[in-house]
């Protein structure tokens, strides 16, 4: 059978374990040898005990766990050609030519580069006497399927990334909890949520928790946002509301591109309205806890589809990323999606917000 390795790389997210489980079980079901690579690319470069064969039961009782049981890491070595050469050797030695990479756009970019260099790396390993001519010939092609694990939902091409739904659950649980204490004391709460350049979490959290105001990076606040905010909060209080909830994305900005921090908002509310105002920064709680049913299903479907894609690949097949498109698992060209995602980040950096939203498309 074919050799497949699965690894998780970059920031973790809930639902990665479901994907790992599906890759292992679908792979074994189809007669492949499936390996875990622990600690992301670092394990691939270091080899040894970091690359271990998985069996059916090694992925039992993991679907309900947050994070990733095989570990994730950021790896400097893999950014260097020498590191990637070591990684290639470790894979060839075990007969692995199929990779399922679960990570963000950085991890997928690294995988694509690895594929482009693969044949050259093997030539060098042959010249160094590290691999045999038979191995050089047999393992001529590297096949890659990517899955996007990220709570931010910041990747182009997929409706949802693995972990986003669970992160939203964490946020609304926390917001609901805050609402009851805010009500008792007639307080205003400012909740800071994650998402770097993507306001998806903040926007959906605001909708689902009946927040009074939301700040997101894609729709920068007008320069006179303090006036607008105060007016809105006063309106709500004047009709008898006992509390206010404001959601701010960590990357929120104004029209000049200046960051809007929770502290800035608090100062405006306290100075102008003299409301008892508190800040809650949710932080890594959002990346923790058990995955939701949606993320378990998403990870499972994507993991299974990744193995199918690898089984059907031939020497002309380009790396793909498994995406969700209208509740269908689809295969899209990996580098096109990565490029589009990077173009969005660039447009945001250039303060071309409308362009960024258009480029991001549905997701
Ligand atoms: P994410 O995958 O969540 O975007 P990073 O950008 O930190 O996270 O990437 C994770 C890892 O992927 C890096 O630590 C590095 O090992 C590898 N990687 C990222 N970009 C590249 C690249 N351009 N070339 C080689 N490896 C890369």
Short mmCIF file of N, CA, C and O in Angstrom, two decimals, residues 7 36-52 70 73 75 86-87 90-91 94:
data_model
loop_
_atom_site.label_atom_id
_atom_site.label_comp_id
_atom_site.label_asym_id
_atom_site.label_seq_id
_atom_site.Cartn_x
_atom_site.Cartn_y
_atom_site.Cartn_z
N UNK A 7 0.18 15.36 9.44
CA UNK A 7 0.74 16.19 10.51
C UNK A 7 -0.03 17.49 10.63
O UNK A 7 -0.72 17.91 9.70
N UNK A 36 1.93 9.07 11.60
CA UNK A 36 1.82 10.39 12.23
C UNK A 36 3.19 11.04 12.14
O UNK A 36 4.19 10.38 12.37
N UNK A 37 3.19 12.32 11.88
CA UNK A 37 4.43 13.08 12.11
C UNK A 37 4.13 14.02 13.27
O UNK A 37 3.23 14.86 13.18
N UNK A 38 4.82 13.84 14.39
CA UNK A 38 4.55 14.66 15.56
C UNK A 38 5.28 16.00 15.49
O UNK A 38 6.35 16.09 14.90
N UNK A 39 4.68 17.02 16.07
CA UNK A 39 5.27 18.36 16.14
C UNK A 39 5.51 18.99 14.77
O UNK A 39 6.52 19.66 14.53
N UNK A 40 4.61 18.78 13.85
CA UNK A 40 4.65 19.47 12.56
C UNK A 40 5.92 19.22 11.77
O UNK A 40 6.50 18.13 11.81
N UNK A 41 6.37 20.25 11.06
CA UNK A 41 7.57 20.10 10.21
C UNK A 41 8.81 19.76 11.01
O UNK A 41 9.74 19.14 10.49
N UNK A 42 8.84 20.15 12.30
CA UNK A 42 10.02 19.84 13.11
C UNK A 42 10.21 18.32 13.20
O UNK A 42 11.32 17.81 13.08
N UNK A 43 9.10 17.61 13.38
CA UNK A 43 9.16 16.15 13.44
C UNK A 43 9.58 15.55 12.12
O UNK A 43 10.29 14.52 12.07
N UNK A 44 9.18 16.19 11.03
CA UNK A 44 9.55 15.68 9.71
C UNK A 44 11.06 15.85 9.50
O UNK A 44 11.73 14.97 8.94
N UNK A 45 11.61 16.97 9.95
CA UNK A 45 13.04 17.23 9.81
C UNK A 45 13.85 16.32 10.76
O UNK A 45 14.88 15.78 10.37
N UNK A 46 13.36 16.15 11.97
CA UNK A 46 14.10 15.38 12.97
C UNK A 46 13.95 13.87 12.81
O UNK A 46 14.84 13.11 13.20
N UNK A 47 12.84 13.42 12.24
CA UNK A 47 12.64 11.99 11.99
C UNK A 47 12.63 11.17 13.27
O UNK A 47 12.07 11.61 14.28
N UNK A 48 13.23 9.99 13.21
CA UNK A 48 13.29 9.12 14.39
C UNK A 48 11.92 8.83 14.95
O UNK A 48 10.97 8.53 14.21
N UNK A 49 11.81 9.03 16.27
CA UNK A 49 10.56 8.68 16.95
C UNK A 49 9.43 9.66 16.65
O UNK A 49 8.30 9.46 17.08
N UNK A 50 9.75 10.74 15.92
CA UNK A 50 8.71 11.71 15.59
C UNK A 50 7.81 11.23 14.45
O UNK A 50 6.76 11.79 14.22
N UNK A 51 8.28 10.24 13.71
CA UNK A 51 7.45 9.71 12.63
C UNK A 51 7.10 8.27 12.97
O UNK A 51 7.96 7.38 12.95
N UNK A 52 5.85 8.04 13.33
CA UNK A 52 5.48 6.71 13.79
C UNK A 52 4.26 6.18 13.04
O UNK A 52 3.36 6.96 12.69
N UNK A 70 -1.25 15.04 18.07
CA UNK A 70 0.09 14.76 17.54
C UNK A 70 1.01 15.98 17.63
O UNK A 70 2.14 15.95 17.14
N UNK A 73 3.79 22.71 15.79
CA UNK A 73 4.94 23.56 16.11
C UNK A 73 5.21 24.51 14.97
O UNK A 73 4.72 24.32 13.85
N UNK A 75 8.48 25.82 12.83
CA UNK A 75 9.76 25.17 12.59
C UNK A 75 10.64 26.01 11.67
O UNK A 75 10.32 26.22 10.50
N UNK A 86 16.63 17.05 4.79
CA UNK A 86 16.55 16.05 5.86
C UNK A 86 15.15 15.46 5.92
O UNK A 86 14.97 14.25 6.10
N UNK A 87 14.15 16.33 5.77
CA UNK A 87 12.76 15.87 5.82
C UNK A 87 12.49 14.88 4.68
O UNK A 87 11.88 13.83 4.88
N UNK A 90 13.92 11.52 5.49
CA UNK A 90 13.12 10.81 6.49
C UNK A 90 11.85 10.20 5.89
O UNK A 90 11.40 9.13 6.32
N UNK A 91 11.29 10.87 4.91
CA UNK A 91 10.08 10.33 4.28
C UNK A 91 10.42 9.16 3.35
O UNK A 91 9.79 8.10 3.41
N UNK A 94 11.03 5.82 4.81
CA UNK A 94 9.83 5.10 5.27
C UNK A 94 8.84 4.83 4.14
O UNK A 94 7.72 4.35 4.39
#
